[in-house]
C-alpha cells in the first residue's frame, strides 16, 4: 500500500492535486495561500500562487496592480519613484515634484545630475560660464550681476592687472583700509612732490588671501610693490613715481 502524501497543515491528501513546498513540507494551495500569501497593497487581496508577487520595501503587489498612482500605466519592469508611499512613473514624478532648470526651464529628471546655487537649479550642461559658455560643472565659479563665470574668464574680463608682473589679481573682496604715507626727503623734494607723498593707498585682499595695492588706477601685488632700482619693498612707505615705475625716496632723489 502506497504511503499517504498529505497537506502539512490540513492533513488532506494531496494525491492528484497541486501543492506547494515550503521548508520541505507540502501544502495544498488553499492552505498555503491562507498561511503565507502576501496581501496586495492596491487591491488588498492575497497574492496567490498563480500570480507574480512584486515587492518593494516589504510591500507587495499583483502584476496588474503595480501601476502609477496618477496615470495608472503599468510599472512592471520600468523605473519608478515614490512619494508619500505612492508609486509614480518617472514622468509623473518629474512633472509633479522635480526641479525645473533655471536656464532651459525643462524638468530635471530624477537621477540626473543637477547644479544648485542660491535656491535655483540647473541641468549640469545648462550651468555654463557667461563668457565662454562652457559647462562649469564642479569647478570654482564667481557670480557677478546675476551671471556666473569660471575663474579664468572672470579674471580675463574683470580682474585688475599688476603694473609690475602683468598678472591679474584675483577677485577683490570688500576688505580695505587707507594708509597715509609720511613725509620723506629734503624740503625741496617735499615741495616738489607733496602731491605724491601725501596719497591714499588702498590695500585689497583677493581670493586665497592675496593682497594687492591700488594707486592712481594702477595696481600691484603686495610682493611686486618694490622700488624699480633697489627692489626694496615700498609697502607702508613713501615712494615716488616715474611713468609706470615706482621708486624709493633715495633712488628717486635725482628725478
JSON list of C-alpha atoms in Angstrom, two decimals:
[
{"chain": "A", "resi": 1, "resn": "UNK", "atom": "CA", "xyz": [0.00, 0.00, 0.00]},
{"chain": "A", "resi": 2, "resn": "UNK", "atom": "CA", "xyz": [1.41, 3.39, -1.07]},
{"chain": "A", "resi": 3, "resn": "UNK", "atom": "CA", "xyz": [2.37, 5.92, 1.63]},
{"chain": "A", "resi": 4, "resn": "UNK", "atom": "CA", "xyz": [-0.04, 8.84, 2.00]},
{"chain": "A", "resi": 5, "resn": "UNK", "atom": "CA", "xyz": [1.13, 12.31, 0.92]},
{"chain": "A", "resi": 6, "resn": "UNK", "atom": "CA", "xyz": [-0.93, 14.86, 2.85]},
{"chain": "A", "resi": 7, "resn": "UNK", "atom": "CA", "xyz": [-1.03, 18.63, 3.31]},
{"chain": "A", "resi": 8, "resn": "UNK", "atom": "CA", "xyz": [1.22, 19.57, 6.22]},
{"chain": "A", "resi": 9, "resn": "UNK", "atom": "CA", "xyz": [-1.47, 21.89, 7.64]},
{"chain": "A", "resi": 10, "resn": "UNK", "atom": "CA", "xyz": [-4.95, 20.45, 6.92]},
{"chain": "A", "resi": 11, "resn": "UNK", "atom": "CA", "xyz": [-3.78, 16.84, 6.52]},
{"chain": "A", "resi": 12, "resn": "UNK", "atom": "CA", "xyz": [-5.92, 16.40, 3.41]},
{"chain": "A", "resi": 13, "resn": "UNK", "atom": "CA", "xyz": [-4.48, 14.09, 0.78]},
{"chain": "A", "resi": 14, "resn": "UNK", "atom": "CA", "xyz": [-2.55, 15.81, -1.98]},
{"chain": "A", "resi": 15, "resn": "UNK", "atom": "CA", "xyz": [-2.97, 12.89, -4.38]},
{"chain": "A", "resi": 16, "resn": "UNK", "atom": "CA", "xyz": [-3.80, 14.31, -7.82]},
{"chain": "A", "resi": 17, "resn": "UNK", "atom": "CA", "xyz": [-3.73, 17.93, -6.51]},
{"chain": "A", "resi": 18, "resn": "UNK", "atom": "CA", "xyz": [-1.42, 20.90, -6.89]},
{"chain": "A", "resi": 19, "resn": "UNK", "atom": "CA", "xyz": [0.67, 21.67, -3.85]},
{"chain": "A", "resi": 20, "resn": "UNK", "atom": "CA", "xyz": [3.46, 23.96, -2.71]},
{"chain": "A", "resi": 21, "resn": "UNK", "atom": "CA", "xyz": [6.61, 23.02, -0.83]},
{"chain": "A", "resi": 22, "resn": "UNK", "atom": "CA", "xyz": [7.71, 25.29, 1.99]},
{"chain": "A", "resi": 23, "resn": "UNK", "atom": "CA", "xyz": [10.60, 24.34, 4.27]},
{"chain": "A", "resi": 24, "resn": "UNK", "atom": "CA", "xyz": [10.39, 20.86, 2.67]},
{"chain": "A", "resi": 25, "resn": "UNK", "atom": "CA", "xyz": [6.77, 20.50, 3.83]},
{"chain": "A", "resi": 26, "resn": "UNK", "atom": "CA", "xyz": [3.92, 20.13, 1.29]},
{"chain": "A", "resi": 27, "resn": "UNK", "atom": "CA", "xyz": [0.85, 22.36, 1.48]},
{"chain": "A", "resi": 28, "resn": "UNK", "atom": "CA", "xyz": [-2.31, 22.32, -0.55]},
{"chain": "A", "resi": 29, "resn": "UNK", "atom": "CA", "xyz": [-2.82, 25.57, -2.49]},
{"chain": "A", "resi": 30, "resn": "UNK", "atom": "CA", "xyz": [-5.66, 26.75, -0.25]},
{"chain": "A", "resi": 31, "resn": "UNK", "atom": "CA", "xyz": [-3.67, 26.29, 2.97]},
{"chain": "A", "resi": 32, "resn": "UNK", "atom": "CA", "xyz": [-0.51, 27.81, 1.55]},
{"chain": "A", "resi": 33, "resn": "UNK", "atom": "CA", "xyz": [-2.30, 30.97, 0.32]},
{"chain": "A", "resi": 34, "resn": "UNK", "atom": "CA", "xyz": [-4.16, 31.47, 3.60]},
{"chain": "A", "resi": 35, "resn": "UNK", "atom": "CA", "xyz": [-1.00, 30.99, 5.65]},
{"chain": "A", "resi": 36, "resn": "UNK", "atom": "CA", "xyz": [1.76, 32.59, 3.62]},
{"chain": "A", "resi": 37, "resn": "UNK", "atom": "CA", "xyz": [0.45, 34.70, 0.75]},
{"chain": "A", "resi": 38, "resn": "UNK", "atom": "CA", "xyz": [1.21, 38.42, 0.88]},
{"chain": "A", "resi": 39, "resn": "UNK", "atom": "CA", "xyz": [-1.60, 40.95, 0.63]},
{"chain": "A", "resi": 40, "resn": "UNK", "atom": "CA", "xyz": [-1.59, 43.28, -2.36]},
{"chain": "A", "resi": 41, "resn": "UNK", "atom": "CA", "xyz": [-1.13, 46.97, -1.42]},
{"chain": "A", "resi": 42, "resn": "UNK", "atom": "CA", "xyz": [-3.53, 48.04, -4.16]},
{"chain": "A", "resi": 43, "resn": "UNK", "atom": "CA", "xyz": [-6.49, 45.64, -4.08]},
{"chain": "A", "resi": 44, "resn": "UNK", "atom": "CA", "xyz": [-5.91, 44.26, -0.56]},
{"chain": "A", "resi": 45, "resn": "UNK", "atom": "CA", "xyz": [-6.39, 40.68, -1.81]},
{"chain": "A", "resi": 46, "resn": "UNK", "atom": "CA", "xyz": [-3.96, 37.80, -1.28]},
{"chain": "A", "resi": 47, "resn": "UNK", "atom": "CA", "xyz": [-1.34, 37.32, -3.98]},
{"chain": "A", "resi": 48, "resn": "UNK", "atom": "CA", "xyz": [-1.95, 33.69, -4.88]},
{"chain": "A", "resi": 49, "resn": "UNK", "atom": "CA", "xyz": [0.40, 31.05, -6.16]},
{"chain": "A", "resi": 50, "resn": "UNK", "atom": "CA", "xyz": [-0.63, 31.67, -9.75]},
{"chain": "A", "resi": 51, "resn": "UNK", "atom": "CA", "xyz": [0.28, 35.40, -9.61]},
{"chain": "A", "resi": 52, "resn": "UNK", "atom": "CA", "xyz": [3.67, 37.05, -9.66]},
{"chain": "A", "resi": 53, "resn": "UNK", "atom": "CA", "xyz": [4.42, 38.80, -6.38]},
{"chain": "A", "resi": 54, "resn": "UNK", "atom": "CA", "xyz": [6.10, 42.17, -6.99]},
{"chain": "A", "resi": 55, "resn": "UNK", "atom": "CA", "xyz": [7.69, 43.66, -3.89]},
{"chain": "A", "resi": 56, "resn": "UNK", "atom": "CA", "xyz": [9.29, 46.95, -2.89]},
{"chain": "A", "resi": 57, "resn": "UNK", "atom": "CA", "xyz": [10.43, 47.80, 0.64]},
{"chain": "A", "resi": 58, "resn": "UNK", "atom": "CA", "xyz": [8.38, 44.99, 2.25]},
{"chain": "A", "resi": 59, "resn": "UNK", "atom": "CA", "xyz": [5.26, 45.97, 0.30]},
{"chain": "A", "resi": 60, "resn": "UNK", "atom": "CA", "xyz": [3.67, 43.67, -2.30]},
{"chain": "A", "resi": 61, "resn": "UNK", "atom": "CA", "xyz": [1.53, 43.97, -5.42]},
{"chain": "A", "resi": 62, "resn": "UNK", "atom": "CA", "xyz": [-0.11, 41.80, -8.07]},
{"chain": "A", "resi": 63, "resn": "UNK", "atom": "CA", "xyz": [1.26, 42.32, -11.57]},
{"chain": "A", "resi": 64, "resn": "UNK", "atom": "CA", "xyz": [-1.89, 44.15, -12.64]},
{"chain": "A", "resi": 65, "resn": "UNK", "atom": "CA", "xyz": [-1.91, 46.30, -9.52]},
{"chain": "A", "resi": 66, "resn": "UNK", "atom": "CA", "xyz": [1.66, 47.55, -9.87]},
{"chain": "A", "resi": 67, "resn": "UNK", "atom": "CA", "xyz": [0.95, 50.83, -11.68]},
{"chain": "A", "resi": 68, "resn": "UNK", "atom": "CA", "xyz": [1.48, 54.58, -11.43]},
{"chain": "A", "resi": 69, "resn": "UNK", "atom": "CA", "xyz": [-0.79, 56.27, -8.92]},
{"chain": "A", "resi": 70, "resn": "UNK", "atom": "CA", "xyz": [-1.52, 59.18, -11.28]},
{"chain": "A", "resi": 71, "resn": "UNK", "atom": "CA", "xyz": [-1.56, 57.91, -14.87]},
{"chain": "A", "resi": 72, "resn": "UNK", "atom": "CA", "xyz": [-2.18, 54.22, -14.00]},
{"chain": "A", "resi": 73, "resn": "UNK", "atom": "CA", "xyz": [0.37, 52.97, -16.51]},
{"chain": "A", "resi": 74, "resn": "UNK", "atom": "CA", "xyz": [2.00, 49.67, -15.57]},
{"chain": "A", "resi": 75, "resn": "UNK", "atom": "CA", "xyz": [5.33, 49.95, -13.77]},
{"chain": "A", "resi": 76, "resn": "UNK", "atom": "CA", "xyz": [6.30, 46.31, -14.27]},
{"chain": "A", "resi": 77, "resn": "UNK", "atom": "CA", "xyz": [9.97, 46.21, -15.33]},
{"chain": "A", "resi": 78, "resn": "UNK", "atom": "CA", "xyz": [10.05, 50.06, -15.55]},
{"chain": "A", "resi": 79, "resn": "UNK", "atom": "CA", "xyz": [11.80, 52.69, -13.43]},
{"chain": "A", "resi": 80, "resn": "UNK", "atom": "CA", "xyz": [9.60, 54.41, -10.87]},
{"chain": "A", "resi": 81, "resn": "UNK", "atom": "CA", "xyz": [9.71, 56.74, -7.87]},
{"chain": "A", "resi": 82, "resn": "UNK", "atom": "CA", "xyz": [7.70, 57.00, -4.69]},
{"chain": "A", "resi": 83, "resn": "UNK", "atom": "CA", "xyz": [6.13, 59.97, -2.93]},
{"chain": "A", "resi": 84, "resn": "UNK", "atom": "CA", "xyz": [4.15, 59.61, 0.30]},
{"chain": "A", "resi": 85, "resn": "UNK", "atom": "CA", "xyz": [4.26, 55.82, -0.28]},
{"chain": "A", "resi": 86, "resn": "UNK", "atom": "CA", "xyz": [2.58, 56.18, -3.66]},
{"chain": "A", "resi": 87, "resn": "UNK", "atom": "CA", "xyz": [4.14, 54.67, -6.79]},
{"chain": "A", "resi": 88, "resn": "UNK", "atom": "CA", "xyz": [4.77, 57.13, -9.60]},
{"chain": "A", "resi": 89, "resn": "UNK", "atom": "CA", "xyz": [6.23, 56.67, -13.06]},
{"chain": "A", "resi": 90, "resn": "UNK", "atom": "CA", "xyz": [9.28, 58.81, -13.80]},
{"chain": "A", "resi": 91, "resn": "UNK", "atom": "CA", "xyz": [7.31, 61.23, -15.99]},
{"chain": "A", "resi": 92, "resn": "UNK", "atom": "CA", "xyz": [4.55, 61.86, -13.44]},
{"chain": "A", "resi": 93, "resn": "UNK", "atom": "CA", "xyz": [7.04, 62.27, -10.61]},
{"chain": "A", "resi": 94, "resn": "UNK", "atom": "CA", "xyz": [9.09, 64.74, -12.64]},
{"chain": "A", "resi": 95, "resn": "UNK", "atom": "CA", "xyz": [6.08, 66.83, -13.68]},
{"chain": "A", "resi": 96, "resn": "UNK", "atom": "CA", "xyz": [4.80, 66.97, -10.12]},
{"chain": "A", "resi": 97, "resn": "UNK", "atom": "CA", "xyz": [7.88, 67.22, -7.92]},
{"chain": "A", "resi": 98, "resn": "UNK", "atom": "CA", "xyz": [11.15, 67.64, -9.82]},
{"chain": "A", "resi": 99, "resn": "UNK", "atom": "CA", "xyz": [13.02, 70.94, -10.07]},
{"chain": "A", "resi": 100, "resn": "UNK", "atom": "CA", "xyz": [12.87, 72.99, -13.26]},
{"chain": "A", "resi": 101, "resn": "UNK", "atom": "CA", "xyz": [16.12, 74.14, -14.84]},
{"chain": "A", "resi": 102, "resn": "UNK", "atom": "CA", "xyz": [16.64, 77.89, -14.36]},
{"chain": "A", "resi": 103, "resn": "UNK", "atom": "CA", "xyz": [18.19, 78.13, -17.84]},
{"chain": "A", "resi": 104, "resn": "UNK", "atom": "CA", "xyz": [16.12, 75.93, -20.19]},
{"chain": "A", "resi": 105, "resn": "UNK", "atom": "CA", "xyz": [13.00, 75.74, -17.96]},
{"chain": "A", "resi": 106, "resn": "UNK", "atom": "CA", "xyz": [12.74, 71.98, -18.56]},
{"chain": "A", "resi": 107, "resn": "UNK", "atom": "CA", "xyz": [12.32, 69.38, -15.83]},
{"chain": "A", "resi": 108, "resn": "UNK", "atom": "CA", "xyz": [15.45, 68.00, -14.21]},
{"chain": "A", "resi": 109, "resn": "UNK", "atom": "CA", "xyz": [14.72, 64.29, -14.30]},
{"chain": "A", "resi": 110, "resn": "UNK", "atom": "CA", "xyz": [15.20, 62.15, -11.17]},
{"chain": "A", "resi": 111, "resn": "UNK", "atom": "CA", "xyz": [18.63, 60.52, -11.09]},
{"chain": "A", "resi": 112, "resn": "UNK", "atom": "CA", "xyz": [20.26, 63.13, -13.35]},
{"chain": "A", "resi": 113, "resn": "UNK", "atom": "CA", "xyz": [22.95, 65.44, -12.02]},
{"chain": "A", "resi": 114, "resn": "UNK", "atom": "CA", "xyz": [21.95, 69.00, -11.25]},
{"chain": "A", "resi": 115, "resn": "UNK", "atom": "CA", "xyz": [23.67, 72.16, -10.05]},
{"chain": "A", "resi": 116, "resn": "UNK", "atom": "CA", "xyz": [22.17, 74.38, -7.34]},
{"chain": "A", "resi": 117, "resn": "UNK", "atom": "CA", "xyz": [23.02, 77.97, -6.39]},
{"chain": "A", "resi": 118, "resn": "UNK", "atom": "CA", "xyz": [21.01, 80.47, -4.33]},
{"chain": "A", "resi": 119, "resn": "UNK", "atom": "CA", "xyz": [17.83, 78.41, -4.49]},
{"chain": "A", "resi": 120, "resn": "UNK", "atom": "CA", "xyz": [17.90, 77.82, -8.25]},
{"chain": "A", "resi": 121, "resn": "UNK", "atom": "CA", "xyz": [18.67, 74.58, -10.09]},
{"chain": "A", "resi": 122, "resn": "UNK", "atom": "CA", "xyz": [20.28, 73.82, -13.46]},
{"chain": "A", "resi": 123, "resn": "UNK", "atom": "CA", "xyz": [20.96, 70.79, -15.60]},
{"chain": "A", "resi": 124, "resn": "UNK", "atom": "CA", "xyz": [24.68, 70.11, -15.39]},
{"chain": "A", "resi": 125, "resn": "UNK", "atom": "CA", "xyz": [25.07, 71.08, -19.06]},
{"chain": "A", "resi": 126, "resn": "UNK", "atom": "CA", "xyz": [22.99, 74.26, -18.64]},
{"chain": "A", "resi": 127, "resn": "UNK", "atom": "CA", "xyz": [25.09, 75.75, -15.82]},
{"chain": "A", "resi": 128, "resn": "UNK", "atom": "CA", "xyz": [27.63, 77.49, -18.03]},
{"chain": "A", "resi": 129, "resn": "UNK", "atom": "CA", "xyz": [30.09, 80.36, -17.84]},
{"chain": "A", "resi": 130, "resn": "UNK", "atom": "CA", "xyz": [28.54, 83.58, -19.13]},
{"chain": "A", "resi": 131, "resn": "UNK", "atom": "CA", "xyz": [31.69, 84.40, -21.12]},
{"chain": "A", "resi": 132, "resn": "UNK", "atom": "CA", "xyz": [32.96, 81.13, -22.65]},
{"chain": "A", "resi": 133, "resn": "UNK", "atom": "CA", "xyz": [29.62, 79.25, -22.47]},
{"chain": "A", "resi": 134, "resn": "UNK", "atom": "CA", "xyz": [31.37, 76.09, -21.27]},
{"chain": "A", "resi": 135, "resn": "UNK", "atom": "CA", "xyz": [29.72, 73.99, -18.51]},
{"chain": "A", "resi": 136, "resn": "UNK", "atom": "CA", "xyz": [31.16, 74.91, -15.13]},
{"chain": "A", "resi": 137, "resn": "UNK", "atom": "CA", "xyz": [30.45, 71.51, -13.56]},
{"chain": "A", "resi": 138, "resn": "UNK", "atom": "CA", "xyz": [32.24, 71.08, -10.25]},
{"chain": "A", "resi": 139, "resn": "UNK", "atom": "CA", "xyz": [34.84, 73.80, -10.98]},
{"chain": "A", "resi": 140, "resn": "UNK", "atom": "CA", "xyz": [35.04, 77.02, -8.98]},
{"chain": "A", "resi": 141, "resn": "UNK", "atom": "CA", "xyz": [32.99, 79.92, -10.27]},
{"chain": "A", "resi": 142, "resn": "UNK", "atom": "CA", "xyz": [32.36, 83.57, -9.44]},
{"chain": "A", "resi": 143, "resn": "UNK", "atom": "CA", "xyz": [28.86, 85.14, -9.54]},
{"chain": "A", "resi": 144, "resn": "UNK", "atom": "CA", "xyz": [28.53, 88.69, -10.90]},
{"chain": "A", "resi": 145, "resn": "UNK", "atom": "CA", "xyz": [25.41, 90.66, -11.88]},
{"chain": "A", "resi": 146, "resn": "UNK", "atom": "CA", "xyz": [23.19, 87.54, -11.78]},
{"chain": "A", "resi": 147, "resn": "UNK", "atom": "CA", "xyz": [25.60, 85.68, -14.07]},
{"chain": "A", "resi": 148, "resn": "UNK", "atom": "CA", "xyz": [28.23, 83.05, -13.29]},
{"chain": "A", "resi": 149, "resn": "UNK", "atom": "CA", "xyz": [31.80, 82.98, -14.61]},
{"chain": "A", "resi": 150, "resn": "UNK", "atom": "CA", "xyz": [34.50, 80.35, -14.47]},
{"chain": "A", "resi": 151, "resn": "UNK", "atom": "CA", "xyz": [37.57, 81.74, -12.70]},
{"chain": "A", "resi": 152, "resn": "UNK", "atom": "CA", "xyz": [39.76, 82.14, -15.86]},
{"chain": "A", "resi": 153, "resn": "UNK", "atom": "CA", "xyz": [37.02, 84.05, -17.69]},
{"chain": "A", "resi": 154, "resn": "UNK", "atom": "CA", "xyz": [36.27, 86.25, -14.70]},
{"chain": "A", "resi": 155, "resn": "UNK", "atom": "CA", "xyz": [39.93, 87.17, -14.39]},
{"chain": "A", "resi": 156, "resn": "UNK", "atom": "CA", "xyz": [40.21, 87.93, -18.12]},
{"chain": "A", "resi": 157, "resn": "UNK", "atom": "CA", "xyz": [37.13, 90.15, -18.12]},
{"chain": "A", "resi": 158, "resn": "UNK", "atom": "CA", "xyz": [37.09, 91.81, -14.73]},
{"chain": "A", "resi": 159, "resn": "UNK", "atom": "CA", "xyz": [40.27, 91.28, -12.72]},
{"chain": "A", "resi": 160, "resn": "UNK", "atom": "CA", "xyz": [42.85, 94.04, -12.33]},
{"chain": "A", "resi": 161, "resn": "UNK", "atom": "CA", "xyz": [46.40, 93.66, -13.66]},
{"chain": "A", "resi": 162, "resn": "UNK", "atom": "CA", "xyz": [49.59, 94.20, -11.73]},
{"chain": "A", "resi": 163, "resn": "UNK", "atom": "CA", "xyz": [51.71, 97.01, -13.23]},
{"chain": "A", "resi": 164, "resn": "UNK", "atom": "CA", "xyz": [54.92, 95.13, -12.48]},
{"chain": "A", "resi": 165, "resn": "UNK", "atom": "CA", "xyz": [54.33, 91.45, -13.33]},
{"chain": "A", "resi": 166, "resn": "UNK", "atom": "CA", "xyz": [51.32, 91.99, -15.66]},
{"chain": "A", "resi": 167, "resn": "UNK", "atom": "CA", "xyz": [49.46, 89.14, -13.98]},
{"chain": "A", "resi": 168, "resn": "UNK", "atom": "CA", "xyz": [45.85, 89.61, -12.94]},
{"chain": "A", "resi": 169, "resn": "UNK", "atom": "CA", "xyz": [44.69, 89.97, -9.37]},
{"chain": "A", "resi": 170, "resn": "UNK", "atom": "CA", "xyz": [42.07, 87.59, -8.14]},
{"chain": "A", "resi": 171, "resn": "UNK", "atom": "CA", "xyz": [38.57, 88.85, -7.50]},
{"chain": "A", "resi": 172, "resn": "UNK", "atom": "CA", "xyz": [38.78, 91.62, -4.91]},
{"chain": "A", "resi": 173, "resn": "UNK", "atom": "CA", "xyz": [36.87, 91.28, -1.68]},
{"chain": "A", "resi": 174, "resn": "UNK", "atom": "CA", "xyz": [35.49, 94.05, 0.47]},
{"chain": "A", "resi": 175, "resn": "UNK", "atom": "CA", "xyz": [38.43, 94.26, 2.87]},
{"chain": "A", "resi": 176, "resn": "UNK", "atom": "CA", "xyz": [40.32, 97.55, 2.61]},
{"chain": "A", "resi": 177, "resn": "UNK", "atom": "CA", "xyz": [41.97, 100.19, 4.71]},
{"chain": "A", "resi": 178, "resn": "UNK", "atom": "CA", "xyz": [43.63, 103.55, 4.00]},
{"chain": "A", "resi": 179, "resn": "UNK", "atom": "CA", "xyz": [47.19, 104.41, 4.82]},
{"chain": "A", "resi": 180, "resn": "UNK", "atom": "CA", "xyz": [48.59, 107.94, 4.58]},
{"chain": "A", "resi": 181, "resn": "UNK", "atom": "CA", "xyz": [52.29, 107.95, 3.75]},
{"chain": "A", "resi": 182, "resn": "UNK", "atom": "CA", "xyz": [54.64, 110.14, 5.77]},
{"chain": "A", "resi": 183, "resn": "UNK", "atom": "CA", "xyz": [56.89, 112.96, 4.59]},
{"chain": "A", "resi": 184, "resn": "UNK", "atom": "CA", "xyz": [60.34, 111.99, 3.43]},
{"chain": "A", "resi": 185, "resn": "UNK", "atom": "CA", "xyz": [63.39, 113.57, 1.81]},
{"chain": "A", "resi": 186, "resn": "UNK", "atom": "CA", "xyz": [64.53, 117.16, 1.72]},
{"chain": "A", "resi": 187, "resn": "UNK", "atom": "CA", "xyz": [62.39, 120.27, 1.98]},
{"chain": "A", "resi": 188, "resn": "UNK", "atom": "CA", "xyz": [62.82, 120.90, -1.74]},
{"chain": "A", "resi": 189, "resn": "UNK", "atom": "CA", "xyz": [61.69, 117.38, -2.61]},
{"chain": "A", "resi": 190, "resn": "UNK", "atom": "CA", "xyz": [58.69, 117.73, -0.33]},
{"chain": "A", "resi": 191, "resn": "UNK", "atom": "CA", "xyz": [57.65, 120.95, -2.01]},
{"chain": "A", "resi": 192, "resn": "UNK", "atom": "CA", "xyz": [58.01, 119.41, -5.48]},
{"chain": "A", "resi": 193, "resn": "UNK", "atom": "CA", "xyz": [56.44, 116.07, -4.67]},
{"chain": "A", "resi": 194, "resn": "UNK", "atom": "CA", "xyz": [53.95, 116.94, -1.96]},
{"chain": "A", "resi": 195, "resn": "UNK", "atom": "CA", "xyz": [51.02, 115.72, -4.05]},
{"chain": "A", "resi": 196, "resn": "UNK", "atom": "CA", "xyz": [52.66, 112.32, -4.38]},
{"chain": "A", "resi": 197, "resn": "UNK", "atom": "CA", "xyz": [53.88, 111.95, -0.83]},
{"chain": "A", "resi": 198, "resn": "UNK", "atom": "CA", "xyz": [50.53, 112.54, 0.79]},
{"chain": "A", "resi": 199, "resn": "UNK", "atom": "CA", "xyz": [48.48, 109.90, -1.01]},
{"chain": "A", "resi": 200, "resn": "UNK", "atom": "CA", "xyz": [45.95, 107.32, -0.09]},
{"chain": "A", "resi": 201, "resn": "UNK", "atom": "CA", "xyz": [46.93, 103.76, -0.93]},
{"chain": "A", "resi": 202, "resn": "UNK", "atom": "CA", "xyz": [44.19, 101.14, -0.71]},
{"chain": "A", "resi": 203, "resn": "UNK", "atom": "CA", "xyz": [45.07, 97.56, 0.11]},
{"chain": "A", "resi": 204, "resn": "UNK", "atom": "CA", "xyz": [42.72, 94.89, -1.22]},
{"chain": "A", "resi": 205, "resn": "UNK", "atom": "CA", "xyz": [42.50, 91.21, -0.28]},
{"chain": "A", "resi": 206, "resn": "UNK", "atom": "CA", "xyz": [41.86, 88.82, -3.15]},
{"chain": "A", "resi": 207, "resn": "UNK", "atom": "CA", "xyz": [40.78, 85.17, -3.33]},
{"chain": "A", "resi": 208, "resn": "UNK", "atom": "CA", "xyz": [43.08, 82.95, -1.32]},
{"chain": "A", "resi": 209, "resn": "UNK", "atom": "CA", "xyz": [44.22, 85.91, 0.81]},
{"chain": "A", "resi": 210, "resn": "UNK", "atom": "CA", "xyz": [46.40, 87.53, -1.90]},
{"chain": "A", "resi": 211, "resn": "UNK", "atom": "CA", "xyz": [46.84, 91.26, -1.18]},
{"chain": "A", "resi": 212, "resn": "UNK", "atom": "CA", "xyz": [47.35, 93.99, -3.73]},
{"chain": "A", "resi": 213, "resn": "UNK", "atom": "CA", "xyz": [47.73, 97.76, -3.74]},
{"chain": "A", "resi": 214, "resn": "UNK", "atom": "CA", "xyz": [45.84, 100.33, -5.78]},
{"chain": "A", "resi": 215, "resn": "UNK", "atom": "CA", "xyz": [47.22, 103.81, -6.55]},
{"chain": "A", "resi": 216, "resn": "UNK", "atom": "CA", "xyz": [46.00, 106.24, -9.23]},
{"chain": "A", "resi": 217, "resn": "UNK", "atom": "CA", "xyz": [44.06, 103.49, -11.07]},
{"chain": "A", "resi": 218, "resn": "UNK", "atom": "CA", "xyz": [47.12, 101.24, -11.14]},
{"chain": "A", "resi": 219, "resn": "UNK", "atom": "CA", "xyz": [47.54, 98.05, -9.14]},
{"chain": "A", "resi": 220, "resn": "UNK", "atom": "CA", "xyz": [50.41, 95.97, -7.78]},
{"chain": "A", "resi": 221, "resn": "UNK", "atom": "CA", "xyz": [50.61, 92.69, -5.93]},
{"chain": "A", "resi": 222, "resn": "UNK", "atom": "CA", "xyz": [51.96, 93.26, -2.43]},
{"chain": "A", "resi": 223, "resn": "UNK", "atom": "CA", "xyz": [55.14, 91.39, -3.39]},
{"chain": "A", "resi": 224, "resn": "UNK", "atom": "CA", "xyz": [55.53, 93.46, -6.58]},
{"chain": "A", "resi": 225, "resn": "UNK", "atom": "CA", "xyz": [55.25, 96.87, -4.88]},
{"chain": "A", "resi": 226, "resn": "UNK", "atom": "CA", "xyz": [59.02, 97.43, -4.82]},
{"chain": "A", "resi": 227, "resn": "UNK", "atom": "CA", "xyz": [61.44, 100.16, -5.85]},
{"chain": "A", "resi": 228, "resn": "UNK", "atom": "CA", "xyz": [62.34, 99.77, -9.52]},
{"chain": "A", "resi": 229, "resn": "UNK", "atom": "CA", "xyz": [66.06, 100.30, -8.84]},
{"chain": "A", "resi": 230, "resn": "UNK", "atom": "CA", "xyz": [66.96, 98.86, -5.42]},
{"chain": "A", "resi": 231, "resn": "UNK", "atom": "CA", "xyz": [63.95, 96.50, -5.17]},
{"chain": "A", "resi": 232, "resn": "UNK", "atom": "CA", "xyz": [63.23, 97.47, -1.56]},
{"chain": "A", "resi": 233, "resn": "UNK", "atom": "CA", "xyz": [59.57, 96.92, -0.59]},
{"chain": "A", "resi": 234, "resn": "UNK", "atom": "CA", "xyz": [57.54, 100.14, -0.58]},
{"chain": "A", "resi": 235, "resn": "UNK", "atom": "CA", "xyz": [54.54, 98.70, 1.26]},
{"chain": "A", "resi": 236, "resn": "UNK", "atom": "CA", "xyz": [53.74, 101.14, 4.05]},
{"chain": "A", "resi": 237, "resn": "UNK", "atom": "CA", "xyz": [56.46, 103.58, 2.94]},
{"chain": "A", "resi": 238, "resn": "UNK", "atom": "CA", "xyz": [56.66, 106.79, 0.96]},
{"chain": "A", "resi": 239, "resn": "UNK", "atom": "CA", "xyz": [57.53, 106.49, -2.73]},
{"chain": "A", "resi": 240, "resn": "UNK", "atom": "CA", "xyz": [57.93, 108.44, -5.94]},
{"chain": "A", "resi": 241, "resn": "UNK", "atom": "CA", "xyz": [56.61, 107.56, -9.39]},
{"chain": "A", "resi": 242, "resn": "UNK", "atom": "CA", "xyz": [58.25, 107.86, -12.81]},
{"chain": "A", "resi": 243, "resn": "UNK", "atom": "CA", "xyz": [55.81, 106.82, -15.50]},
{"chain": "A", "resi": 244, "resn": "UNK", "atom": "CA", "xyz": [54.92, 103.19, -14.61]},
{"chain": "A", "resi": 245, "resn": "UNK", "atom": "CA", "xyz": [57.86, 102.80, -12.25]},
{"chain": "A", "resi": 246, "resn": "UNK", "atom": "CA", "xyz": [57.84, 103.39, -8.50]},
{"chain": "A", "resi": 247, "resn": "UNK", "atom": "CA", "xyz": [60.99, 104.44, -6.64]},
{"chain": "A", "resi": 248, "resn": "UNK", "atom": "CA", "xyz": [62.02, 104.74, -3.04]},
{"chain": "A", "resi": 249, "resn": "UNK", "atom": "CA", "xyz": [62.96, 108.33, -1.95]},
{"chain": "A", "resi": 250, "resn": "UNK", "atom": "CA", "xyz": [66.71, 107.56, -2.15]},
{"chain": "A", "resi": 251, "resn": "UNK", "atom": "CA", "xyz": [66.58, 106.18, -5.71]},
{"chain": "A", "resi": 252, "resn": "UNK", "atom": "CA", "xyz": [64.18, 108.89, -6.83]},
{"chain": "A", "resi": 253, "resn": "UNK", "atom": "CA", "xyz": [66.01, 111.91, -5.46]},
{"chain": "A", "resi": 254, "resn": "UNK", "atom": "CA", "xyz": [67.59, 112.70, -8.82]},
{"chain": "A", "resi": 255, "resn": "UNK", "atom": "CA", "xyz": [64.30, 112.67, -10.75]}
]
